[in-house]
Amino acid sequence: MAKQTYTILWTPEGKEASPIDPWGEPGAYTSVLVDGDPPRPLFLPRHLDRLEESARLLGLVSPLSRGFVEEKVYEAVSHLEGGTMLRVALVPQGLSLATYPQSGKNGGLVGILETVGRHKPEAKSLQDIPLHQKVKVLDRNKEELLLVDDEGYLLEGSTTNLLFVRGKEVLTPESDCLPGITRQVLRERIPMPPWQWCPARIHSGQISEFEEILLCGSGKEVARLVGIESLDWKPDGDLAFQELARIFSEAKEDPEA
């Protein structure tokens, strides 16, 4: 019978062991959305690519082969229901798999400016404890941290990439932030024209220029900001949100994606 919770550790020798909390370990991870009917790990090849790249950037050597990791992910998914997040983590103890609830899907969220960032922004590291602790106390169905650098430029959400919409332009920070898989999918599928998609640096002082600010990530899929604490900004319409949410919903149904 499918369930919502699952946690397991596979040792470097490929044996099952008692689960661990991997946070704080010198490891890399990726968070995969399990969804569909029947449930499947969405965009898994991209996630495994990013997991390997995160490990490389962090100077880590995977204790297990990609084929083994993929096999055990599918084994875990066979126990799960749709709408579940599966954290896939490579640590010295082996492969840690654990589920947690999907949150904030297509929601309207309040942004909270935050200067604590990742120690290596392009990698998903289990040693980003200060940021992890801040995310743990959020209401993840209603709030998202917006990471800003020392000069006031917005980089990304704590679990998402940011998309700033001005007319038919979608501007997104790409430096010093995680190369998000949901953002990759949207970039590949958004029709251009009429839309334009551009990398950009966006300062907090520029926020008033944008009609919409969207958040995209495996858990939230495509969500939208409805306000930002300490800044006088509200969305003016939801055209891009509706379009990109539709595009991603269609991508989820593509068995080749």
Coordinates of N, CA, C and O in Angstrom, one line a residue, residues 24-163:
G24 N 24.1 18.2 8.2 CA 25.4 18.4 8.9 C 26.5 17.5 8.4 O 27.7 17.7 8.7
E25 N 26.1 16.5 7.6 CA 27.1 15.6 7.1 C 27.7 16.2 5.8 O 27.1 17.1 5.2
P26 N 29.0 15.9 5.5 CA 29.6 16.4 4.3 C 29.0 15.6 3.1 O 29.6 14.6 2.6
G27 N 27.8 16.1 2.6 CA 27.1 15.4 1.6 C 26.4 16.3 0.7 O 26.3 17.5 0.9
A28 N 25.9 15.8 -0.4 CA 25.1 16.5 -1.4 C 23.7 15.8 -1.5 O 23.5 14.7 -1.2
Y29 N 22.7 16.6 -1.9 CA 21.4 16.1 -2.0 C 20.6 16.7 -3.2 O 21.0 17.8 -3.7
T30 N 19.5 16.1 -3.5 CA 18.5 16.7 -4.4 C 17.1 16.3 -3.9 O 17.0 15.3 -3.3
S31 N 16.1 17.2 -4.2 CA 14.8 16.9 -3.7 C 13.9 16.7 -4.9 O 13.7 17.6 -5.8
V32 N 13.3 15.5 -5.0 CA 12.6 15.0 -6.2 C 11.1 15.0 -5.8 O 10.7 14.5 -4.8
L33 N 10.3 15.5 -6.7 CA 8.8 15.4 -6.6 C 8.4 14.1 -7.2 O 8.6 13.8 -8.3
V34 N 7.7 13.3 -6.3 CA 7.0 12.1 -6.8 C 5.6 12.4 -7.0 O 4.8 12.8 -6.1
D35 N 5.1 12.2 -8.2 CA 3.8 12.6 -8.6 C 3.3 11.8 -9.8 O 4.1 11.1 -10.5
G36 N 2.0 12.0 -10.1 CA 1.4 11.3 -11.3 C 0.6 10.1 -10.9 O 0.6 9.7 -9.7
D37 N 0.1 9.5 -11.9 CA -0.7 8.3 -11.7 C -0.4 7.2 -12.8 O -0.8 7.4 -13.9
P38 N 0.4 6.2 -12.4 CA 1.0 6.0 -11.1 C 2.1 6.9 -10.8 O 2.7 7.6 -11.6
P39 N 2.4 7.1 -9.5 CA 3.5 8.0 -9.1 C 4.8 7.7 -9.7 O 5.2 6.5 -9.8
R40 N 5.6 8.7 -10.1 CA 6.9 8.5 -10.6 C 7.8 9.7 -10.2 O 7.3 10.8 -9.8
P41 N 9.1 9.5 -10.1 CA 10.0 10.6 -9.7 C 10.2 11.5 -10.9 O 10.9 11.2 -11.9
L42 N 9.6 12.7 -10.8 CA 9.6 13.6 -12.0 C 11.0 14.1 -12.3 O 11.8 14.5 -11.4
F43 N 11.4 14.1 -13.6 CA 12.7 14.7 -14.1 C 13.9 14.0 -13.3 O 14.9 14.7 -13.1
L44 N 13.8 12.7 -13.1 CA 14.8 12.1 -12.3 C 16.2 12.2 -13.0 O 17.2 12.4 -12.2
P45 N 16.4 12.0 -14.3 CA 17.7 12.1 -14.9 C 18.3 13.5 -14.6 O 19.5 13.6 -14.3
R46 N 17.6 14.5 -14.6 CA 18.1 15.9 -14.3 C 18.5 15.9 -12.9 O 19.5 16.6 -12.5
H47 N 17.7 15.4 -12.0 CA 18.1 15.4 -10.6 C 19.3 14.6 -10.3 O 20.2 15.1 -9.5
L48 N 19.5 13.5 -11.0 CA 20.7 12.7 -10.7 C 22.0 13.5 -11.3 O 23.0 13.4 -10.7
D49 N 21.7 14.2 -12.5 CA 22.8 15.0 -13.0 C 23.2 16.1 -12.0 O 24.4 16.3 -11.7
R50 N 22.2 16.7 -11.4 CA 22.5 17.8 -10.5 C 23.1 17.3 -9.2 O 24.0 17.9 -8.6
L51 N 22.7 16.1 -8.8 CA 23.3 15.5 -7.6 C 24.8 15.2 -7.8 O 25.6 15.5 -6.9
E52 N 25.1 14.7 -8.9 CA 26.5 14.4 -9.3 C 27.3 15.7 -9.3 O 28.4 15.8 -8.8
E53 N 26.7 16.7 -9.9 CA 27.4 18.0 -10.1 C 27.6 18.7 -8.7 O 28.7 19.2 -8.4
S54 N 26.6 18.6 -7.8 CA 26.7 19.1 -6.5 C 27.9 18.4 -5.7 O 28.7 19.0 -5.1
A55 N 27.9 17.1 -5.9 CA 29.0 16.3 -5.2 C 30.3 16.8 -5.7 O 31.3 17.0 -5.0
R56 N 30.4 17.0 -7.0 CA 31.7 17.4 -7.6 C 32.1 18.8 -7.1 O 33.3 19.0 -6.7
L57 N 31.2 19.7 -7.1 CA 31.5 21.0 -6.6 C 31.9 21.1 -5.1 O 32.7 21.9 -4.7
L58 N 31.4 20.1 -4.4 CA 31.7 20.1 -3.0 C 32.9 19.2 -2.7 O 33.3 19.0 -1.5
G59 N 33.5 18.7 -3.7 CA 34.7 17.9 -3.6 C 34.5 16.5 -3.0 O 35.3 15.9 -2.3
L60 N 33.3 15.9 -3.3 CA 32.9 14.7 -2.7 C 32.9 13.6 -3.7 O 32.7 13.8 -4.9
V61 N 33.2 12.4 -3.3 CA 33.1 11.2 -4.1 C 32.0 10.3 -3.7 O 31.8 10.0 -2.6
S62 N 31.1 10.1 -4.7 CA 29.9 9.3 -4.4 C 30.3 7.9 -3.9 O 31.0 7.2 -4.6
P63 N 29.7 7.4 -2.8 CA 30.0 6.1 -2.3 C 29.3 5.0 -3.1 O 29.6 3.8 -2.9
L64 N 28.3 5.4 -4.0 CA 27.5 4.4 -4.7 C 27.4 4.9 -6.1 O 27.4 6.0 -6.4
S65 N 27.1 3.9 -7.0 CA 27.0 4.2 -8.4 C 25.7 4.9 -8.7 O 24.7 4.8 -8.0
R66 N 25.6 5.6 -9.9 CA 24.4 6.3 -10.3 C 23.3 5.2 -10.5 O 22.2 5.5 -10.2
G67 N 23.7 4.1 -11.1 CA 22.7 3.1 -11.3 C 22.1 2.6 -10.1 O 20.8 2.3 -10.0
F68 N 22.9 2.4 -9.0 CA 22.3 1.9 -7.7 C 21.4 3.0 -7.2 O 20.3 2.7 -6.7
V69 N 21.8 4.3 -7.2 CA 21.0 5.3 -6.7 C 19.6 5.4 -7.4 O 18.5 5.4 -6.8
E70 N 19.6 5.3 -8.7 CA 18.4 5.3 -9.5 C 17.5 4.1 -9.2 O 16.3 4.2 -9.0
E71 N 18.1 2.9 -9.0 CA 17.3 1.7 -8.7 C 16.6 1.9 -7.3 O 15.4 1.6 -7.2
K72 N 17.4 2.5 -6.3 CA 16.8 2.6 -5.0 C 15.7 3.7 -4.9 O 14.8 3.7 -4.1
V73 N 15.9 4.7 -5.8 CA 14.9 5.8 -5.9 C 13.6 5.2 -6.4 O 12.5 5.4 -5.8
Y74 N 13.6 4.4 -7.4 CA 12.4 3.8 -8.0 C 11.8 2.8 -7.0 O 10.6 2.7 -6.9
E75 N 12.7 2.1 -6.2 CA 12.2 1.2 -5.2 C 11.4 2.0 -4.1 O 10.3 1.6 -3.7
A76 N 11.9 3.1 -3.7 CA 11.3 4.0 -2.8 C 9.9 4.5 -3.3 O 8.9 4.5 -2.6
V77 N 9.9 4.9 -4.6 CA 8.7 5.5 -5.2 C 7.6 4.5 -5.2 O 6.4 4.8 -5.1
S78 N 7.9 3.2 -5.3 CA 6.9 2.2 -5.4 C 6.1 2.1 -4.1 O 5.0 1.5 -4.0
H79 N 6.6 2.7 -3.0 CA 5.9 2.7 -1.7 C 5.1 4.0 -1.5 O 4.5 4.2 -0.4
L80 N 5.2 5.0 -2.4 CA 4.8 6.3 -2.1 C 3.5 6.7 -2.9 O 3.2 6.2 -4.0
E81 N 2.8 7.7 -2.4 CA 1.7 8.4 -3.1 C 2.2 9.6 -3.9 O 3.3 10.2 -3.6
G82 N 1.4 10.0 -4.8 CA 1.7 11.3 -5.5 C 1.7 12.5 -4.6 O 1.0 12.4 -3.6
G83 N 2.4 13.5 -4.9 CA 2.5 14.7 -4.1 C 3.4 14.6 -2.9 O 3.2 15.2 -1.9
T84 N 4.4 13.7 -3.1 CA 5.4 13.5 -2.0 C 6.8 14.0 -2.5 O 7.2 13.7 -3.6
M85 N 7.5 14.6 -1.6 CA 8.9 15.0 -1.9 C 9.8 13.9 -1.4 O 9.7 13.4 -0.2
L86 N 10.8 13.5 -2.2 CA 11.8 12.5 -1.8 C 13.2 13.2 -1.8 O 13.7 13.6 -2.9
R87 N 13.8 13.2 -0.7 CA 15.2 13.8 -0.6 C 16.2 12.6 -0.8 O 16.2 11.6 -0.1
V88 N 17.0 12.8 -1.8 CA 18.0 11.8 -2.2 C 19.4 12.4 -1.8 O 19.8 13.4 -2.4
A89 N 20.1 11.8 -0.9 CA 21.3 12.4 -0.3 C 22.4 11.4 -0.4 O 22.3 10.2 0.0
L90 N 23.6 11.9 -0.8 CA 24.8 11.1 -0.8 C 25.7 11.6 0.3 O 26.0 12.8 0.4
V91 N 26.0 10.7 1.2 CA 26.7 11.0 2.4 C 27.8 9.9 2.6 O 27.7 8.9 2.0
P92 N 28.8 10.2 3.5 CA 29.8 9.1 3.7 C 29.2 7.8 4.1 O 29.8 6.7 3.8
Q93 N 28.1 7.8 4.8 CA 27.4 6.6 5.2 C 26.7 5.8 4.1 O 26.3 4.7 4.3
G94 N 26.6 6.5 2.9 CA 25.9 5.8 1.8 C 24.9 6.7 1.2 O 25.1 7.9 1.0
L95 N 23.7 6.1 0.9 CA 22.6 6.8 0.2 C 21.5 6.9 1.2 O 20.9 5.9 1.7
S96 N 21.1 8.1 1.5 CA 20.0 8.4 2.5 C 18.8 8.9 1.6 O 18.8 9.8 0.9
L97 N 17.6 8.2 1.8 CA 16.4 8.5 1.2 C 15.4 8.8 2.3 O 15.2 8.1 3.2
A98 N 14.6 10.0 2.1 CA 13.6 10.3 3.1 C 12.6 11.2 2.4 O 12.9 12.0 1.5
T99 N 11.3 11.0 2.8 CA 10.2 11.8 2.3 C 9.9 12.9 3.2 O 10.1 12.9 4.4
Y100 N 9.2 13.9 2.6 CA 8.6 15.0 3.4 C 7.4 15.5 2.5 O 7.4 15.3 1.3
P101 N 6.5 16.3 3.1 CA 5.3 16.7 2.4 C 5.7 17.8 1.3 O 6.5 18.6 1.6
Q102 N 5.0 17.7 0.2 CA 5.1 18.8 -0.7 C 4.3 20.0 -0.1 O 3.3 19.9 0.5
S103 N 4.9 21.2 -0.3 CA 4.3 22.4 0.3 C 4.3 23.6 -0.7 O 5.2 23.7 -1.5
G104 N 3.3 24.4 -0.6 CA 3.3 25.7 -1.3 C 3.0 25.5 -2.8 O 3.2 26.4 -3.6
K105 N 2.5 24.3 -3.2 CA 2.3 24.1 -4.7 C 1.3 25.1 -5.3 O 0.2 25.3 -4.8
N106 N 1.9 25.8 -6.3 CA 1.1 26.9 -7.0 C 0.5 27.9 -6.1 O -0.5 28.5 -6.4
G107 N 1.1 28.1 -4.9 CA 0.5 29.0 -3.9 C 0.8 30.5 -4.1 O 1.7 30.9 -4.9
G108 N 0.2 31.3 -3.3 CA 0.5 32.7 -3.2 C 1.2 32.9 -1.9 O 0.7 32.6 -0.8
L109 N 2.5 33.2 -2.0 CA 3.4 33.2 -0.8 C 3.9 34.6 -0.5 O 4.0 35.5 -1.4
V110 N 4.2 34.9 0.8 CA 4.9 36.1 1.2 C 6.4 35.9 1.2 O 6.9 34.9 1.8
G111 N 7.1 36.8 0.6 CA 8.6 36.7 0.6 C 9.2 37.4 1.8 O 8.7 38.4 2.2
I112 N 10.2 36.8 2.4 CA 10.9 37.3 3.5 C 12.4 37.5 3.1 O 13.0 36.5 2.8
L113 N 12.9 38.7 3.1 CA 14.3 38.9 2.7 C 15.2 38.3 3.7 O 15.0 38.4 5.0
E114 N 16.3 37.6 3.2 CA 17.2 36.9 4.1 C 18.6 37.0 3.5 O 18.8 36.8 2.3
T115 N 19.6 37.3 4.4 CA 20.9 37.5 3.9 C 21.8 36.2 4.2 O 22.9 36.1 3.6
V116 N 21.3 35.2 4.9 CA 22.0 33.9 5.1 C 21.8 33.1 3.8 O 20.7 32.9 3.3
G117 N 22.9 32.7 3.2 CA 22.8 32.0 1.9 C 23.5 30.6 2.0 O 23.9 30.2 3.1
R118 N 23.7 30.1 0.9 CA 24.4 28.8 0.8 C 25.9 29.0 0.7 O 26.4 30.0 0.1
H119 N 26.7 28.2 1.3 CA 28.2 28.4 1.3 C 28.8 28.1 -0.1 O 29.8 28.7 -0.4
K120 N 28.1 27.3 -0.9 CA 28.5 27.1 -2.3 C 27.1 27.2 -3.1 O 26.5 26.2 -3.2
P121 N 26.8 28.3 -3.6 CA 25.4 28.5 -4.1 C 25.0 27.6 -5.2 O 23.8 27.2 -5.3
E122 N 25.9 27.1 -6.0 CA 25.5 26.3 -7.1 C 25.3 24.8 -6.8 O 25.0 24.0 -7.6
A123 N 25.6 24.5 -5.5 CA 25.5 23.1 -5.0 C 24.4 23.0 -3.9 O 24.3 23.9 -3.1
K124 N 23.8 21.8 -3.9 CA 22.9 21.5 -2.8 C 23.7 20.7 -1.7 O 24.0 19.5 -1.9
S125 N 24.1 21.4 -0.6 CA 24.9 20.9 0.4 C 24.2 20.6 1.7 O 23.4 21.5 2.1
L126 N 24.5 19.5 2.3 CA 23.9 19.2 3.6 C 24.5 19.9 4.7 O 24.1 19.8 5.9
Q127 N 25.5 20.7 4.5 CA 26.2 21.5 5.5 C 25.7 22.9 5.5 O 26.3 23.7 6.3
D128 N 24.7 23.2 4.8 CA 24.1 24.6 4.8 C 23.1 24.6 6.0 O 21.9 24.9 5.8
I129 N 23.6 24.4 7.2 CA 22.8 24.3 8.4 C 22.1 25.7 8.7 O 20.9 25.7 9.1
P130 N 22.8 26.8 8.7 CA 22.1 28.1 9.0 C 20.9 28.3 8.2 O 19.8 28.7 8.7
L131 N 21.0 28.1 6.9 CA 19.8 28.3 6.0 C 18.8 27.2 6.3 O 17.6 27.5 6.4
H132 N 19.2 26.0 6.5 CA 18.2 24.9 6.8 C 17.4 25.2 8.1 O 16.2 25.0 8.1
Q133 N 18.1 25.7 9.1 CA 17.4 26.1 10.3 C 16.3 27.1 10.1 O 15.3 27.1 10.7
K134 N 16.6 28.1 9.3 CA 15.7 29.2 9.0 C 14.5 28.6 8.2 O 13.3 29.0 8.5
V135 N 14.7 27.7 7.3 CA 13.6 27.2 6.5 C 12.7 26.3 7.4 O 11.5 26.3 7.2
K136 N 13.3 25.6 8.4 CA 12.5 24.7 9.2 C 11.4 25.5 10.0 O 10.4 24.9 10.3
V137 N 11.6 26.8 10.3 CA 10.6 27.5 11.1 C 9.6 28.3 10.2 O 8.7 28.9 10.7
L138 N 9.7 28.2 8.9 CA 8.8 28.8 8.0 C 7.5 28.1 7.9 O 7.5 26.8 8.1
D139 N 6.4 28.8 7.6 CA 5.2 28.1 7.1 C 5.4 28.0 5.6 O 5.1 28.9 4.9
R140 N 5.8 26.8 5.2 CA 6.2 26.6 3.8 C 5.1 26.6 2.8 O 5.3 26.7 1.6
N141 N 3.8 26.6 3.3 CA 2.7 26.8 2.4 C 2.3 28.3 2.2 O 1.5 28.6 1.4
K142 N 3.0 29.1 3.0 CA 2.6 30.6 3.0 C 3.8 31.5 2.8 O 3.6 32.7 2.5
E143 N 5.0 31.0 3.1 CA 6.2 31.9 3.1 C 7.4 31.3 2.3 O 7.5 30.1 2.2
E144 N 8.2 32.1 1.8 CA 9.5 31.7 1.2 C 10.6 32.7 1.5 O 10.3 34.0 1.5
L145 N 11.7 32.3 1.9 CA 12.9 33.2 2.1 C 13.4 33.6 0.7 O 13.5 32.8 -0.2
L146 N 13.7 34.9 0.6 CA 14.3 35.5 -0.6 C 15.7 35.8 -0.3 O 16.0 36.8 0.5
L147 N 16.7 35.1 -0.8 CA 18.1 35.3 -0.5 C 18.6 36.5 -1.2 O 18.5 36.6 -2.4
V148 N 19.3 37.4 -0.5 CA 19.9 38.6 -1.1 C 21.3 38.6 -0.7 O 21.8 38.1 0.3
D149 N 22.1 39.2 -1.6 CA 23.6 39.3 -1.3 C 23.9 40.6 -0.5 O 22.9 41.4 -0.2
D150 N 25.1 40.9 -0.2 CA 25.5 42.0 0.6 C 25.2 43.3 -0.1 O 25.1 44.4 0.6
E151 N 25.0 43.3 -1.4 CA 24.7 44.6 -2.1 C 23.2 44.8 -2.3 O 22.8 45.8 -2.9
G152 N 22.4 43.8 -1.9 CA 21.0 44.0 -2.0 C 20.4 43.4 -3.2 O 19.2 43.6 -3.5
Y153 N 21.2 42.6 -4.0 CA 20.6 41.9 -5.2 C 20.0 40.6 -4.7 O 20.5 39.8 -3.9
L154 N 18.8 40.3 -5.3 CA 18.1 39.1 -5.0 C 18.7 38.0 -5.8 O 18.9 38.1 -7.0
L155 N 18.9 36.8 -5.2 CA 19.5 35.7 -5.8 C 18.5 34.5 -6.1 O 18.5 34.1 -7.3
E156 N 17.8 34.1 -5.1 CA 16.9 33.0 -5.3 C 16.0 32.8 -4.1 O 16.2 33.6 -3.1
G157 N 15.1 31.9 -4.1 CA 14.4 31.6 -2.9 C 15.1 30.5 -2.2 O 16.0 29.8 -2.7
S158 N 14.8 30.2 -0.9 CA 15.5 29.2 -0.2 C 15.3 27.8 -0.8 O 16.1 26.9 -0.6
T159 N 14.1 27.6 -1.4 CA 13.8 26.3 -2.1 C 13.4 26.5 -3.5 O 12.9 25.6 -4.1
T160 N 13.6 27.7 -4.1 CA 13.1 28.0 -5.4 C 14.1 28.9 -6.2 O 15.0 29.5 -5.6
N161 N 13.9 29.0 -7.5 CA 14.4 30.1 -8.3 C 13.4 31.2 -8.4 O 12.2 31.0 -8.3
L162 N 13.9 32.4 -8.6 CA 13.0 33.6 -8.8 C 12.9 34.0 -10.3 O 13.8 34.0 -11.0
L163 N 11.6 34.3 -10.6 CA 11.3 34.8 -12.0 C 10.6 36.2 -11.8 O 9.6 36.3 -11.2

